[in-house]
Coordinates of C-alpha atoms in Angstrom, one line a residue:
X1 CA -1.6 -0.1 -21.8
X2 CA 3.3 -0.4 -21.8
X3 CA 4.4 -3.4 -19.7
X4 CA 5.9 -0.4 -17.5
X5 CA 2.8 1.1 -17.3
X6 CA 0.9 -1.6 -15.8
X7 CA 3.8 -1.8 -13.0
X8 CA 3.6 1.5 -11.8
X9 CA 0.0 0.8 -11.9
X10 CA -0.1 -1.8 -10.3
X11 CA 2.8 -0.4 -7.6
X12 CA 0.1 1.9 -7.3
X13 CA -3.2 -0.3 -6.0
X14 CA -1.7 -1.8 -3.3
X15 CA -0.1 1.3 -2.4
X16 CA -4.0 2.6 -2.0
X17 CA -5.1 -0.6 -2.0
X18 CA -1.9 -1.8 1.4
X19 CA 0.0 0.7 2.6
X20 CA -1.0 -0.4 6.8
X21 CA 0.2 -3.5 5.3
X22 CA 4.2 -4.3 7.6
X23 CA 5.6 -7.7 4.9
X24 CA 4.8 -7.9 1.2
X25 CA 6.1 -10.6 -1.7
X26 CA 6.4 -10.5 -4.6
X27 CA 6.6 -14.5 -5.9
X28 CA 9.4 -15.1 -8.8
X29 CA 10.1 -11.4 -9.8
X30 CA 12.2 -13.0 -12.3
X31 CA 13.9 -10.2 -14.6
X32 CA 10.8 -7.6 -14.4
X33 CA 11.6 -6.1 -10.5
X34 CA 10.0 -2.9 -11.3
X35 CA 6.4 -3.6 -8.9
X36 CA 8.7 -4.3 -6.6
X37 CA 11.2 -1.0 -7.1
X38 CA 8.1 1.0 -7.4
X39 CA 6.6 -0.1 -4.0
X40 CA 10.2 0.4 -2.5
X41 CA 10.0 4.0 -3.0
X42 CA 6.5 4.2 -2.5
X43 CA 6.5 3.1 0.4
X44 CA 10.0 3.1 2.1
X45 CA 9.5 1.9 5.7
X46 CA 7.8 -1.9 4.5
X47 CA 9.2 -4.2 4.6
X48 CA 9.5 -5.9 1.1
X49 CA 10.8 -9.2 -0.6
X50 CA 11.0 -9.9 -3.5
X51 CA 11.5 -14.0 -3.9
X52 CA 11.9 -16.4 -6.9
X53 CA 14.4 -19.6 -7.8
X54 CA 16.8 -18.5 -10.0
X55 CA 19.8 -16.5 -8.4
X56 CA 20.5 -14.6 -11.2
X57 CA 16.5 -13.1 -11.5
X58 CA 17.7 -11.8 -7.8
X59 CA 21.5 -9.7 -8.1
X60 CA 21.4 -6.3 -7.8
X61 CA 17.8 -5.5 -6.4
X62 CA 19.2 -5.0 -2.5
X63 CA 20.9 -1.8 -4.2
X64 CA 17.0 -0.9 -4.6
X65 CA 16.9 -1.7 -1.5
X66 CA 15.2 -4.8 -1.9
X67 CA 15.1 -7.9 0.5
X68 CA 15.8 -10.8 -2.0
X69 CA 15.3 -14.5 -1.7
X70 CA 15.7 -17.3 -3.8
X71 CA 13.0 -20.2 -2.9
X72 CA 10.9 -22.7 -4.6
X73 CA 7.8 -22.1 -4.4
X74 CA 7.5 -26.1 -4.3
X75 CA 8.8 -26.6 -0.9
X76 CA 9.2 -23.3 0.2
X77 CA 10.9 -21.7 3.6
X78 CA 7.9 -21.1 5.6
X79 CA 9.9 -18.9 8.0
X80 CA 10.6 -16.4 4.9
X81 CA 6.8 -15.7 5.1
X82 CA 5.3 -15.6 8.4
X83 CA 4.3 -11.5 9.2
X84 CA 3.2 -11.2 5.6
X85 CA 0.2 -9.0 4.7
X86 CA 0.5 -9.5 0.7
X87 CA 2.4 -11.7 -1.3
X88 CA 1.6 -11.2 -5.6
X89 CA 2.4 -12.3 -8.2
X90 CA 3.0 -11.4 -11.7
X91 CA 2.5 -13.7 -14.9
X92 CA 2.9 -16.9 -12.7
X93 CA 3.5 -20.3 -14.6
X94 CA 0.3 -21.9 -14.7
X95 CA 1.9 -24.5 -12.6
X96 CA 2.5 -22.1 -9.8
X97 CA -0.5 -20.5 -9.5
X98 CA -1.6 -23.3 -6.7
X99 CA 1.1 -23.7 -4.4
X100 CA 0.8 -20.1 -4.4
X101 CA -2.7 -19.8 -3.2
X102 CA -1.4 -23.3 -1.3
X103 CA 2.0 -21.0 0.6
X104 CA -1.2 -18.2 1.2
X105 CA -3.3 -20.3 2.7
X106 CA -0.5 -21.3 5.6
X107 CA 0.8 -18.3 6.1
X108 CA -2.7 -16.4 5.8
X109 CA -1.9 -13.6 3.4
X110 CA -3.9 -12.2 0.9
X111 CA -2.9 -13.9 -3.1
X112 CA -3.1 -11.1 -6.2
X113 CA -1.8 -13.0 -8.6
X114 CA -1.9 -10.9 -12.5
X115 CA -2.1 -14.5 -14.8
X116 CA -1.3 -14.3 -18.4
X117 CA -4.3 -14.0 -20.3
X118 CA -4.5 -18.1 -21.4
X119 CA -4.0 -18.9 -18.0
X120 CA -7.1 -16.9 -16.6
X121 CA -8.8 -19.5 -18.4
X122 CA -7.2 -22.6 -17.9
X123 CA -7.0 -22.1 -14.0
X124 CA -10.4 -21.4 -13.3
X125 CA -10.3 -18.3 -11.1
X126 CA -13.8 -18.6 -10.3
X127 CA -13.5 -18.7 -6.8
X128 CA -11.6 -15.5 -6.2
X129 CA -11.8 -12.0 -6.5
X130 CA -11.7 -9.9 -10.0
X131 CA -10.8 -6.5 -9.7
X132 CA -10.8 -4.3 -12.6
X133 CA -7.1 -2.4 -13.6
X134 CA -7.2 -0.7 -16.3
X135 CA -7.9 -3.2 -19.0
X136 CA -6.5 -6.0 -17.3
X137 CA -7.7 -8.6 -14.5
X138 CA -6.3 -9.9 -11.5
X139 CA -7.8 -11.9 -9.2
X140 CA -7.7 -11.9 -5.2
X141 CA -7.0 -15.4 -3.1
X142 CA -8.7 -14.2 0.8
X143 CA -7.4 -16.7 3.2
X144 CA -11.5 -17.3 5.0

């Protein structure tokens, strides 16, 4: 699966499973906003926000109808995330996974992560629900 098709497939998965959401946020969008852009097309009535610490990564994303917000996940501004149904992240750095999980718990949102393979091994997602997406495995944290 190419990167391009993965981003589209992930967007379709989110569309199929979270189409009734009011707000979806991609954490650590970096310079790969393809999933959020596709979600904007698939879910025109839902608020789609992309968050990154690097302001350069956020430049121009508003032209796709995305709300681009600079934030630090080690000290998040909770008002950005309130009333969020789904937080998701693609290949986040290992050190950000726990802050993302803590944020999801604080705002009572679901968290979907596609880690790098070695990060999945090191982090230990054994308490997370596994979601198979073609050859990839995603991990879903549900605040129970």
